[in-house]
Tab-separated table of C-alpha atoms and ligand atoms in Angstrom:
chain	number	residue	atom	x	y	z
A	1	UNK	CA	12.660	23.415	11.113
A	2	UNK	CA	11.382	20.845	9.280
A	3	UNK	CA	11.045	18.396	11.548
A	4	UNK	CA	9.136	20.801	13.659
A	5	UNK	CA	6.712	21.714	10.787
A	6	UNK	CA	6.375	18.030	10.461
A	7	UNK	CA	5.370	16.534	13.688
A	8	UNK	CA	2.054	19.517	13.945
A	9	UNK	CA	1.138	17.323	10.570
A	10	UNK	CA	-1.555	15.142	12.431
A	11	UNK	CA	-1.124	12.271	13.119
A	12	UNK	CA	-2.852	10.348	10.307
A	13	UNK	CA	-1.158	12.429	7.530
A	14	UNK	CA	2.200	11.599	9.256
A	15	UNK	CA	1.391	7.696	9.735
A	16	UNK	CA	2.869	5.525	6.759
A	17	UNK	CA	0.577	3.683	4.886
A	18	UNK	CA	1.396	0.438	6.966
A	19	UNK	CA	0.188	1.793	10.457
A	20	UNK	CA	-2.971	3.638	8.816
A	21	UNK	CA	-3.906	0.137	7.683
A	22	UNK	CA	-3.101	-1.544	11.106
A	23	UNK	CA	-4.663	1.437	12.502
A	24	UNK	CA	-8.310	1.275	10.218
A	25	UNK	CA	-8.240	-2.942	10.497
A	26	UNK	CA	-8.352	-1.990	14.313
A	27	UNK	CA	-10.929	0.354	14.121
A	28	UNK	CA	-12.860	-1.885	11.822
A	29	UNK	CA	-12.485	-4.934	13.919
A	30	UNK	CA	-13.788	-3.306	16.711
A	31	UNK	CA	-16.737	-1.138	15.349
A	32	UNK	CA	-17.496	-4.633	13.313
A	33	UNK	CA	-17.498	-6.055	17.102
A	34	UNK	CA	-19.489	-3.988	18.663
A	35	UNK	CA	-22.391	-3.961	15.733
A	36	UNK	CA	-22.649	-7.557	15.157
A	37	UNK	CA	-25.630	-9.168	15.994
A	38	UNK	CA	-23.180	-12.203	17.776
A	39	UNK	CA	-20.865	-9.618	19.263
A	40	UNK	CA	-22.317	-6.113	21.732
A	41	UNK	CA	-25.145	-5.664	18.784
A	42	UNK	CA	-25.799	-2.403	19.635
A	43	UNK	CA	-27.741	-2.798	16.565
A	44	UNK	CA	-30.834	-4.860	15.973
A	45	UNK	CA	-29.315	-7.508	13.560
A	46	UNK	CA	-31.460	-5.838	10.100
A	47	UNK	CA	-30.084	-2.669	11.150
A	48	UNK	CA	-26.209	-3.906	11.597
A	49	UNK	CA	-26.019	-5.701	7.708
A	50	UNK	CA	-27.707	-2.361	6.232
A	51	UNK	CA	-25.065	-0.465	7.795
A	52	UNK	CA	-22.875	-3.209	6.907
A	53	UNK	CA	-23.777	-2.453	3.311
A	54	UNK	CA	-22.239	1.169	3.511
A	55	UNK	CA	-19.788	0.966	5.763
A	56	UNK	CA	-18.041	-1.614	3.093
A	57	UNK	CA	-18.772	0.682	0.096
A	58	UNK	CA	-15.232	2.239	-0.089
A	59	UNK	CA	-13.759	-1.064	0.158
A	60	UNK	CA	-16.066	-2.177	-2.198
A	61	UNK	CA	-15.165	0.837	-4.881
A	62	UNK	CA	-11.346	0.482	-3.672
A	63	UNK	CA	-11.010	-2.992	-4.845
A	64	UNK	CA	-13.851	-2.275	-8.435
A	65	UNK	CA	-10.910	0.844	-9.543
A	66	UNK	CA	-8.187	-1.869	-8.776
A	67	UNK	CA	-9.688	-4.873	-10.350
A	68	UNK	CA	-10.281	-2.421	-13.561
A	69	UNK	CA	-6.761	-2.101	-14.093
A	70	UNK	CA	-5.817	-5.096	-13.586
A	71	UNK	CA	-5.485	-7.046	-16.398
A	72	UNK	CA	-3.598	-3.673	-19.093
A	73	UNK	CA	-1.123	-3.744	-15.641
A	74	UNK	CA	-0.391	-7.488	-15.411
A	75	UNK	CA	-0.084	-7.327	-19.463
A	76	UNK	CA	1.795	-4.223	-19.708
A	77	UNK	CA	4.057	-5.358	-16.567
A	78	UNK	CA	5.395	-8.638	-17.843
A	79	UNK	CA	5.777	-7.770	-21.138
A	80	UNK	CA	7.569	-4.883	-19.970
A	81	UNK	CA	9.914	-7.117	-17.645
A	82	UNK	CA	10.635	-9.018	-20.398
A	83	UNK	CA	11.425	-6.696	-22.996
A	84	UNK	CA	13.883	-4.181	-20.529
A	85	UNK	CA	16.130	-7.017	-19.801
A	86	UNK	CA	16.730	-6.704	-23.656
A	87	UNK	CA	17.164	-10.524	-24.559
A	88	UNK	CA	15.300	-13.357	-24.587
A	89	UNK	CA	18.008	-15.406	-22.501
A	90	UNK	CA	16.442	-13.619	-19.592
A	91	UNK	CA	13.422	-15.487	-19.591
A	92	UNK	CA	14.721	-19.273	-20.560
A	93	UNK	CA	17.103	-18.588	-17.531
A	94	UNK	CA	13.659	-17.044	-15.534
A	95	UNK	CA	11.750	-19.715	-16.814
A	96	UNK	CA	14.205	-22.853	-15.280
A	97	UNK	CA	14.818	-21.278	-13.228
A	98	UNK	CA	11.512	-20.049	-11.583
A	99	UNK	CA	8.876	-22.546	-12.443
A	100	UNK	CA	11.032	-25.403	-10.595
A	101	UNK	CA	11.021	-22.519	-7.062
A	102	UNK	CA	6.710	-22.182	-7.708
A	103	UNK	CA	6.374	-26.023	-8.083
A	104	UNK	CA	9.112	-26.984	-5.240
A	105	UNK	CA	7.400	-24.305	-2.884
A	106	UNK	CA	3.759	-25.055	-3.215
A	107	UNK	CA	4.402	-28.654	-2.865
A	108	UNK	CA	6.355	-28.073	0.293
A	109	UNK	CA	3.374	-26.361	1.352
A	110	UNK	CA	0.628	-28.925	0.330
A	111	UNK	CA	3.234	-31.561	2.627
A	112	UNK	CA	3.545	-28.931	5.281
A	113	UNK	CA	-0.608	-28.894	5.377
A	114	UNK	CA	-1.172	-32.727	5.120
A	115	UNK	CA	1.280	-33.076	8.138
A	116	UNK	CA	-0.235	-30.234	10.379
A	117	UNK	CA	-3.967	-31.538	9.433
A	118	UNK	CA	-2.726	-34.593	10.438
A	119	UNK	CA	-1.181	-34.139	13.239
A	120	UNK	CA	-4.059	-32.052	14.932
A	121	UNK	CA	-6.878	-33.796	12.931
A	122	UNK	CA	-9.229	-30.921	13.288
A	123	UNK	CA	-12.097	-33.372	12.653
A	124	UNK	CA	-12.088	-35.266	15.181
A	125	UNK	CA	-13.259	-32.274	17.113
A	126	UNK	CA	-16.246	-31.634	15.064
A	127	UNK	CA	-19.638	-32.975	16.558
A	128	UNK	CA	-22.314	-34.207	13.674
A	129	UNK	CA	-25.397	-31.705	15.549
A	130	UNK	CA	-22.246	-28.568	14.530
A	131	UNK	CA	-21.729	-30.159	11.164
A	132	UNK	CA	-25.628	-31.125	9.866
A	133	UNK	CA	-26.837	-26.773	11.665
A	134	UNK	CA	-24.018	-25.362	9.658
A	135	UNK	CA	-24.268	-27.028	6.378
A	136	UNK	CA	-27.878	-26.073	6.558
A	137	UNK	CA	-27.829	-22.867	7.686
A	138	UNK	CA	-24.735	-21.177	5.680
A	139	UNK	CA	-23.522	-17.297	6.790
A	140	UNK	CA	-22.290	-16.848	2.970
A	141	UNK	CA	-23.799	-18.291	-0.095
A	142	UNK	CA	-21.188	-18.733	-2.450
A	143	UNK	CA	-22.130	-20.698	-6.532
A	144	UNK	CA	-19.848	-23.684	-5.897
A	145	UNK	CA	-19.037	-24.985	-8.836
A	146	UNK	CA	-19.058	-28.917	-9.372
A	147	UNK	CA	-17.386	-28.921	-12.640
A	148	UNK	CA	-14.127	-30.945	-12.692
A	149	UNK	CA	-11.709	-31.138	-15.234
A	150	UNK	CA	-11.259	-34.933	-14.886
A	151	UNK	CA	-13.288	-35.321	-18.300
A	152	UNK	CA	-10.133	-32.944	-20.322
A	153	UNK	CA	-6.994	-35.299	-21.197
A	154	UNK	CA	-3.387	-33.314	-20.569
A	155	UNK	CA	-2.425	-33.074	-24.132
A	156	UNK	CA	-5.693	-30.911	-24.782
A	157	UNK	CA	-4.898	-29.393	-21.133
A	158	UNK	CA	-1.831	-28.427	-22.653
A	159	UNK	CA	-2.921	-26.922	-26.042
A	160	UNK	CA	-5.906	-25.133	-23.827
A	161	UNK	CA	-2.662	-22.731	-22.149
A	162	UNK	CA	-2.604	-21.202	-25.298
A	163	UNK	CA	-5.539	-19.113	-25.482
A	164	UNK	CA	-6.708	-19.069	-28.592
A	165	UNK	CA	-8.694	-15.977	-28.632
A	166	UNK	CA	-7.026	-13.553	-25.601
A	167	UNK	CA	-10.184	-11.318	-25.797
A	168	UNK	CA	-11.809	-14.338	-24.399
A	169	UNK	CA	-9.806	-14.483	-21.781
A	170	UNK	CA	-10.148	-11.134	-21.178
A	171	UNK	CA	-13.742	-11.089	-21.027
A	172	UNK	CA	-13.449	-14.789	-19.031
A	173	UNK	CA	-10.471	-12.493	-16.587
A	174	UNK	CA	-8.880	-16.321	-17.276
A	175	UNK	CA	-5.160	-14.712	-15.782
A	176	UNK	CA	-3.418	-17.965	-16.325
A	177	UNK	CA	-4.289	-17.564	-19.960
A	178	UNK	CA	-3.503	-13.875	-20.149
A	179	UNK	CA	0.279	-14.448	-18.504
A	180	UNK	CA	1.077	-16.907	-21.250
A	181	UNK	CA	-0.489	-14.386	-23.887
A	182	UNK	CA	1.840	-11.563	-22.245
A	183	UNK	CA	5.353	-13.306	-23.058
A	184	UNK	CA	4.737	-14.779	-25.875
A	185	UNK	CA	3.850	-10.834	-27.030
A	186	UNK	CA	7.436	-10.329	-24.778
A	187	UNK	CA	9.512	-12.787	-25.971
A	188	UNK	CA	8.366	-11.570	-29.736
A	189	UNK	CA	8.810	-7.459	-29.055
A	190	UNK	CA	12.726	-8.601	-28.200
A	191	UNK	CA	12.872	-10.686	-31.746
A	192	UNK	CA	11.684	-7.778	-33.480
A	193	UNK	CA	14.098	-4.886	-34.623
A	194	UNK	CA	13.295	-1.732	-32.525
A	195	UNK	CA	11.675	0.468	-35.009
A	196	UNK	CA	9.648	-2.149	-35.396
A	197	UNK	CA	8.963	-2.801	-31.405
A	198	UNK	CA	9.042	1.076	-30.505
A	199	UNK	CA	5.250	1.750	-30.961
A	200	UNK	CA	3.983	-1.415	-29.325
A	201	UNK	CA	6.745	-0.586	-25.859
A	202	UNK	CA	5.913	2.902	-26.107
A	203	UNK	CA	2.007	2.319	-25.963
A	204	UNK	CA	2.978	0.016	-23.396
A	205	UNK	CA	4.885	1.906	-21.108
A	206	UNK	CA	2.243	4.591	-21.348
A	207	UNK	CA	-0.498	1.711	-20.082
A	208	UNK	CA	1.590	0.676	-17.313
A	209	UNK	CA	1.936	4.753	-16.103
A	210	UNK	CA	-1.749	5.234	-16.887
A	211	UNK	CA	-2.740	2.010	-14.952
A	212	UNK	CA	-0.230	2.792	-11.756
A	213	UNK	CA	-1.857	6.324	-11.676
A	214	UNK	CA	-5.287	4.754	-11.366
A	215	UNK	CA	-4.128	1.863	-8.345
A	216	UNK	CA	-2.420	5.560	-6.808
A	217	UNK	CA	-5.919	7.106	-6.948
A	218	UNK	CA	-7.221	4.226	-5.090
A	219	UNK	CA	-5.329	3.817	-2.901
A	220	UNK	CA	-5.750	7.438	-0.868
A	221	UNK	CA	-8.470	5.493	0.326
A	222	UNK	CA	-6.730	2.352	1.148
A	223	UNK	CA	-7.281	2.469	4.579
A	224	UNK	CA	-10.682	3.528	4.437
A	225	UNK	CA	-11.476	0.904	2.659
A	226	UNK	CA	-9.584	-1.313	4.935
A	227	UNK	CA	-11.469	0.117	7.795
A	228	UNK	CA	-14.745	-0.975	6.133
A	229	UNK	CA	-13.735	-4.253	4.836
A	230	UNK	CA	-13.102	-5.365	8.072
A	231	UNK	CA	-15.862	-3.565	10.165
A	232	UNK	CA	-18.314	-5.156	7.382
A	233	UNK	CA	-17.023	-8.706	7.249
A	234	UNK	CA	-16.667	-8.573	11.583
A	235	UNK	CA	-20.399	-7.849	11.337
A	236	UNK	CA	-21.536	-10.792	8.789
A	237	UNK	CA	-19.507	-13.316	9.646
A	238	UNK	CA	-19.893	-12.835	13.346
A	239	UNK	CA	-17.196	-14.756	16.602
A	240	UNK	CA	-18.827	-17.593	17.310
A	241	UNK	CA	-18.358	-19.060	13.495
A	242	UNK	CA	-15.156	-19.100	14.767
A	243	UNK	CA	-15.170	-20.499	18.040
A	244	UNK	CA	-17.262	-23.104	16.476
A	245	UNK	CA	-14.621	-24.482	14.226
A	246	UNK	CA	-11.403	-23.791	16.074
A	247	UNK	CA	-9.195	-26.320	15.722
A	248	UNK	CA	-9.663	-25.989	12.285
A	249	UNK	CA	-9.011	-22.472	11.866
A	250	UNK	CA	-6.075	-23.078	14.342
A	251	UNK	CA	-4.411	-25.459	11.798
A	252	UNK	CA	-5.060	-23.575	8.819
A	253	UNK	CA	-3.039	-20.900	11.481
A	254	UNK	CA	-0.739	-23.240	12.140
A	255	UNK	CA	0.555	-24.240	9.074
A	256	UNK	CA	0.281	-20.782	7.262
A	257	UNK	CA	2.689	-19.633	10.149
A	258	UNK	CA	5.235	-22.461	9.990
A	259	UNK	CA	4.949	-21.537	5.925
A	260	UNK	CA	5.912	-18.004	6.430
A	261	UNK	CA	8.947	-19.443	8.726
A	262	UNK	CA	9.908	-21.629	5.883
A	263	UNK	CA	9.600	-17.989	3.395
A	264	UNK	CA	12.029	-16.235	5.744
A	265	UNK	CA	14.389	-19.020	5.738
A	266	UNK	CA	14.243	-18.466	1.827
A	267	UNK	CA	14.522	-15.031	2.120
A	268	UNK	CA	17.645	-16.044	4.289
A	269	UNK	CA	19.776	-18.687	2.963
A	270	UNK	CA	18.676	-18.116	-0.685
A	271	UNK	CA	17.936	-14.495	-0.936
A	272	UNK	CA	21.260	-13.544	1.465
A	273	UNK	CA	18.301	-10.614	2.669
A	274	UNK	CA	17.817	-10.557	6.786
A	275	UNK	CA	14.416	-11.731	7.449
A	276	UNK	CA	13.718	-8.869	9.956
A	277	UNK	CA	14.622	-6.147	7.149
A	278	UNK	CA	12.353	-8.221	4.478
A	279	UNK	CA	9.293	-8.749	6.839
A	280	UNK	CA	9.665	-4.676	8.086
A	281	UNK	CA	9.953	-4.340	4.275
A	282	UNK	CA	6.852	-5.908	3.598
A	283	UNK	CA	4.364	-5.266	5.877
A	284	UNK	CA	2.283	-3.102	3.535
A	285	UNK	CA	1.849	-5.143	1.212
A	286	UNK	CA	0.743	-7.743	3.788
A	287	UNK	CA	-2.003	-5.614	5.595
A	288	UNK	CA	-3.496	-4.790	2.616
A	289	UNK	CA	-3.503	-8.536	1.827
A	290	UNK	CA	-4.715	-9.069	4.833
A	291	UNK	CA	-7.753	-6.711	4.251
A	292	UNK	CA	-8.890	-7.354	0.892
A	293	UNK	CA	-7.902	-10.913	0.638
A	294	UNK	CA	-7.122	-10.250	-3.050
A	295	UNK	CA	-3.312	-10.530	-4.011
A	296	UNK	CA	-4.550	-8.964	-7.551
A	297	UNK	CA	-5.663	-6.279	-5.712
A	298	UNK	CA	-2.266	-5.554	-4.153
A	299	UNK	CA	-0.281	-6.686	-6.977
A	300	UNK	CA	0.880	-2.520	-8.058
A	301	UNK	CA	2.149	-2.384	-4.167
A	302	UNK	CA	4.036	-5.569	-4.290
A	303	UNK	CA	6.233	-4.667	-7.623
A	304	UNK	CA	6.730	-1.253	-6.194
A	305	UNK	CA	7.709	-2.806	-2.533
A	306	UNK	CA	9.797	-5.451	-4.089
A	307	UNK	CA	11.347	-2.945	-6.600
A	308	UNK	CA	11.356	0.275	-3.983
A	309	UNK	CA	11.890	-1.531	-0.880
A	310	UNK	CA	13.581	-4.647	-1.139
A	311	UNK	CA	15.620	-3.356	-3.659
A	312	UNK	CA	14.917	-5.938	-6.397
A	313	UNK	CA	15.580	-5.221	-10.331
A	314	UNK	CA	12.842	-3.627	-11.914
A	315	UNK	CA	12.482	-5.911	-14.569
A	316	UNK	CA	12.485	-8.971	-12.431
A	317	UNK	CA	9.981	-7.243	-9.926
A	318	UNK	CA	7.379	-6.421	-13.142
A	319	UNK	CA	7.759	-10.220	-14.394
A	320	UNK	CA	7.545	-12.206	-10.978
A	321	UNK	CA	5.204	-10.584	-9.206
A	322	UNK	CA	2.797	-10.722	-11.766
A	323	UNK	CA	3.397	-14.045	-12.587
A	324	UNK	CA	3.344	-15.087	-9.090
A	325	UNK	CA	0.182	-13.414	-8.039
A	326	UNK	CA	-1.642	-15.826	-10.851
A	327	UNK	CA	0.240	-18.912	-9.780
A	328	UNK	CA	2.192	-18.977	-6.942
A	329	UNK	CA	-0.041	-19.874	-4.338
A	330	UNK	CA	0.958	-21.626	-1.581
A	331	UNK	CA	-1.068	-20.355	1.222
A	332	UNK	CA	-3.992	-21.472	-0.781
A	333	UNK	CA	-2.420	-24.573	-1.439
A	334	UNK	CA	-1.710	-25.517	2.149
A	335	UNK	CA	-5.369	-24.343	3.063
A	336	UNK	CA	-6.951	-26.232	0.642
A	337	UNK	CA	-5.241	-29.781	1.818
A	338	UNK	CA	-6.199	-28.585	5.510
A	339	UNK	CA	-9.353	-28.315	4.092
A	340	UNK	CA	-9.824	-31.237	2.402
A	341	UNK	CA	-7.904	-33.509	5.276
A	342	UNK	CA	-10.702	-31.880	7.716
A	343	UNK	CA	-13.062	-32.738	5.937
A	344	UNK	CA	-12.258	-36.267	5.201
A	345	UNK	CA	-11.978	-37.010	8.766
A	346	UNK	CA	-15.615	-35.155	9.246
A	347	UNK	CA	-16.792	-37.650	6.629
A	348	UNK	CA	-14.726	-39.993	8.547
A	349	UNK	CA	-12.874	-41.451	4.504
A	350	UNK	CA	-9.558	-42.444	5.303
A	351	UNK	CA	-6.922	-41.398	2.670
A	352	UNK	CA	-4.294	-44.246	1.960
A	353	UNK	CA	-0.442	-42.737	0.598
A	354	UNK	CA	-2.195	-43.281	-3.314
A	355	UNK	CA	-4.944	-40.916	-2.180
A	356	UNK	CA	-2.459	-38.234	-0.399
A	357	UNK	CA	-0.013	-38.349	-3.281
A	358	UNK	CA	-3.210	-37.631	-5.576
A	359	UNK	CA	-4.429	-34.506	-3.047
A	360	UNK	CA	-0.455	-32.700	-3.454
A	361	UNK	CA	-0.672	-33.454	-7.360
A	362	UNK	CA	-4.212	-32.251	-7.404
A	363	UNK	CA	-3.033	-28.896	-5.552
A	364	UNK	CA	0.035	-28.512	-6.993
A	365	UNK	CA	-2.119	-27.630	-10.199
A	366	UNK	CA	-4.956	-26.808	-8.707
A	367	UNK	CA	-3.234	-23.589	-7.300
A	368	UNK	CA	-1.081	-23.026	-10.330
A	369	UNK	CA	-5.049	-21.900	-11.629
A	370	UNK	CA	-6.990	-20.675	-9.194
A	371	UNK	CA	-7.409	-16.721	-9.982
A	372	UNK	CA	-5.626	-14.632	-7.126
A	373	UNK	CA	-9.328	-13.285	-6.056
A	374	UNK	CA	-11.153	-13.457	-2.683
A	375	UNK	CA	-12.784	-16.834	-2.123
A	376	UNK	CA	-11.653	-18.291	-4.924
A	377	UNK	CA	-9.215	-20.834	-3.420
A	378	UNK	CA	-12.891	-22.665	-1.914
A	379	UNK	CA	-14.245	-23.199	-4.859
A	380	UNK	CA	-11.545	-24.497	-6.561
A	381	UNK	CA	-11.158	-26.879	-3.421
A	382	UNK	CA	-14.108	-28.750	-5.172
A	383	UNK	CA	-12.229	-30.067	-7.320
A	384	UNK	CA	-10.169	-31.404	-5.201
A	385	UNK	CA	-12.710	-32.803	-2.758
A	386	UNK	CA	-13.820	-35.015	-5.453
A	387	UNK	CA	-10.708	-36.256	-6.004
A	388	UNK	CA	-10.492	-37.208	-2.727
A	389	UNK	CA	-14.353	-38.146	-2.607
A	390	UNK	CA	-16.061	-36.184	0.177
A	391	UNK	CA	-19.205	-34.462	-0.693
A	392	UNK	CA	-18.790	-31.154	-2.055
A	393	UNK	CA	-21.693	-30.178	0.201
A	394	UNK	CA	-18.764	-31.021	3.182
A	395	UNK	CA	-17.668	-26.990	1.951
A	396	UNK	CA	-20.458	-25.713	3.347
A	397	UNK	CA	-19.337	-26.967	6.363
A	398	UNK	CA	-16.306	-24.612	6.187
A	399	UNK	CA	-17.984	-21.592	4.494
A	400	UNK	CA	-18.582	-19.635	7.855
A	401	UNK	CA	-14.734	-19.472	8.797
A	402	UNK	CA	-13.391	-18.828	5.175
A	403	UNK	CA	-13.407	-15.177	5.184
A	404	UNK	CA	-10.710	-14.533	7.942
A	405	UNK	CA	-8.678	-17.900	6.451
A	406	UNK	CA	-9.081	-16.641	3.018
A	407	UNK	CA	-7.452	-13.056	4.909
A	408	UNK	CA	-4.661	-14.532	6.004
A	409	UNK	CA	-3.757	-17.260	3.249
A	410	UNK	CA	-3.536	-13.742	0.973
A	411	UNK	CA	-1.552	-12.829	3.158
A	412	UNK	CA	1.273	-15.766	3.285
A	413	UNK	CA	0.823	-15.616	-0.710
A	414	UNK	CA	1.417	-12.087	-1.232
A	415	UNK	CA	4.513	-13.393	0.675
A	416	UNK	CA	5.164	-15.739	-1.324
A	417	UNK	CA	5.691	-13.864	-4.487
A	418	UNK	CA	7.865	-11.563	-2.701
A	419	UNK	CA	10.329	-14.086	-1.819
A	420	UNK	CA	10.083	-15.777	-4.776
A	421	UNK	CA	11.557	-11.456	-6.152
A	422	UNK	CA	14.232	-11.866	-3.281
A	423	UNK	CA	15.292	-15.060	-4.758
A	424	UNK	CA	15.005	-14.564	-8.562
A	425	UNK	CA	16.686	-10.944	-8.021
A	426	UNK	CA	19.783	-12.919	-6.344
A	427	UNK	CA	19.427	-15.937	-8.744
A	428	UNK	CA	19.477	-13.789	-12.087
A	429	UNK	CA	19.445	-10.500	-11.302
A	430	UNK	CA	22.965	-9.875	-12.169
A	431	UNK	CA	22.270	-10.866	-15.972
A	432	UNK	CA	19.658	-8.922	-16.749
A	433	UNK	CA	21.171	-6.069	-14.527
A	434	UNK	CA	23.821	-5.697	-17.242
A	435	UNK	CA	21.545	-5.325	-19.743
A	436	UNK	CA	19.097	-3.130	-17.527
A	437	UNK	CA	21.171	-1.013	-15.408
A	438	UNK	CA	18.085	-0.636	-13.853
A	439	UNK	CA	16.794	2.099	-16.234
A	440	UNK	CA	12.815	2.751	-15.854
A	441	UNK	CA	12.272	1.433	-18.941
A	442	UNK	CA	14.523	0.478	-22.600
A	443	UNK	CA	16.193	3.383	-24.791
A	444	UNK	CA	14.045	2.368	-27.618
A	445	UNK	CA	14.958	3.958	-30.689
B	501	LIG	N1	-7.969	-14.743	-2.447
B	501	LIG	C1	-6.836	-15.903	-2.631
B	501	LIG	C2	-6.045	-14.512	-3.268
B	501	LIG	O1	-6.658	-13.841	-3.463
B	501	LIG	C3	-7.014	-16.570	-3.417
B	501	LIG	C4	-7.781	-17.812	-2.543
B	501	LIG	O2	-9.452	-17.846	-2.135
B	501	LIG	O3	-6.958	-18.426	-1.743
B	501	LIG	O4	-4.670	-14.866	-3.113
């Protein structure tokens, strides 16, 4: 009876979110191709660009609403993740495993990127004319910061990690500082007596719940948002940009695919989970990451997926996902080295082993500081290029295809965070479970 009633509902209402998002991606891409001046060009270029802005509106609103609540959500989730584990040894156990884990996976991504770019040599396929024309006339204008941190000493950089003025960090959206701030508060709350921390924990519970409520509202228009964002990108970027740079694009994509394969291996060997089950469980955050290019925007869905579909303990999901979205960006790191090696090939710069080691170290460091929003990976790339002697203007060459690569690397970034959750749940989950017993939140009385 119930089944019959269920199947009479229109398909889009019955469909899972991932099915709706997938349909939205195909439709958005299809309509974009029909309208794009470099595709079928059904409309004159100017009207197509105007229409693109309107079609993208729901997507822009969707992203703005999520960005609006992402900072309170990160702060409350990290603090509650730490406090719901019940004692400070959780952080010690998590810290000594998660930091080396994140650094190692990022280093693997970087080595993979360097290998793919060195073997395929995408820079050899670029002719000087194309380079000049693309450098002079880029479809996007991105403000590229050439500011490097080279003049700041390492001890000073370490001190700067602690947010002296948390309000400034909030205004600057300095996520790393915000995460560190939340970790301090979480640990301090654990050290307090229950009667002293109850008020703050209750407040944080409410803040987390209200942030998630707003995210839920935004998720209602997720398929429409995805449709609009994809259509807009296809109209604006066009397809011919992809063909001129196809070997470079293929190198990044191959690297990302190999990295995905390594994640699946990690899930199997370290997380003791079937890769097929893992992939099926995470398709919604993956598709959303692909269409929004923002790990921050997908964070709430990733937390929910980790907890509900991958059965990761709540405190681990609450702690690892926001932390990973901020500092674990393997897809971005891989992309950055492929881009850097590609540009050295285009500019005829030979990299010595020393240069490669420097490139690896800078990229691992840079990916930690890269904010999880669209298009920033390429901005941070400026610092990395500076280190290997590529003129920053070289970025103009790869801007045209950046958005599509951003979509793919963000998908891998999000997959990396979910992989980390599965592994950490296996490594430290049992310690947490005894105290947490997977209650929604600790009873603080
Ligand atoms: N868009 C990426 C992310 O949010 C960051 C990047 O630009 O590489 O994960």
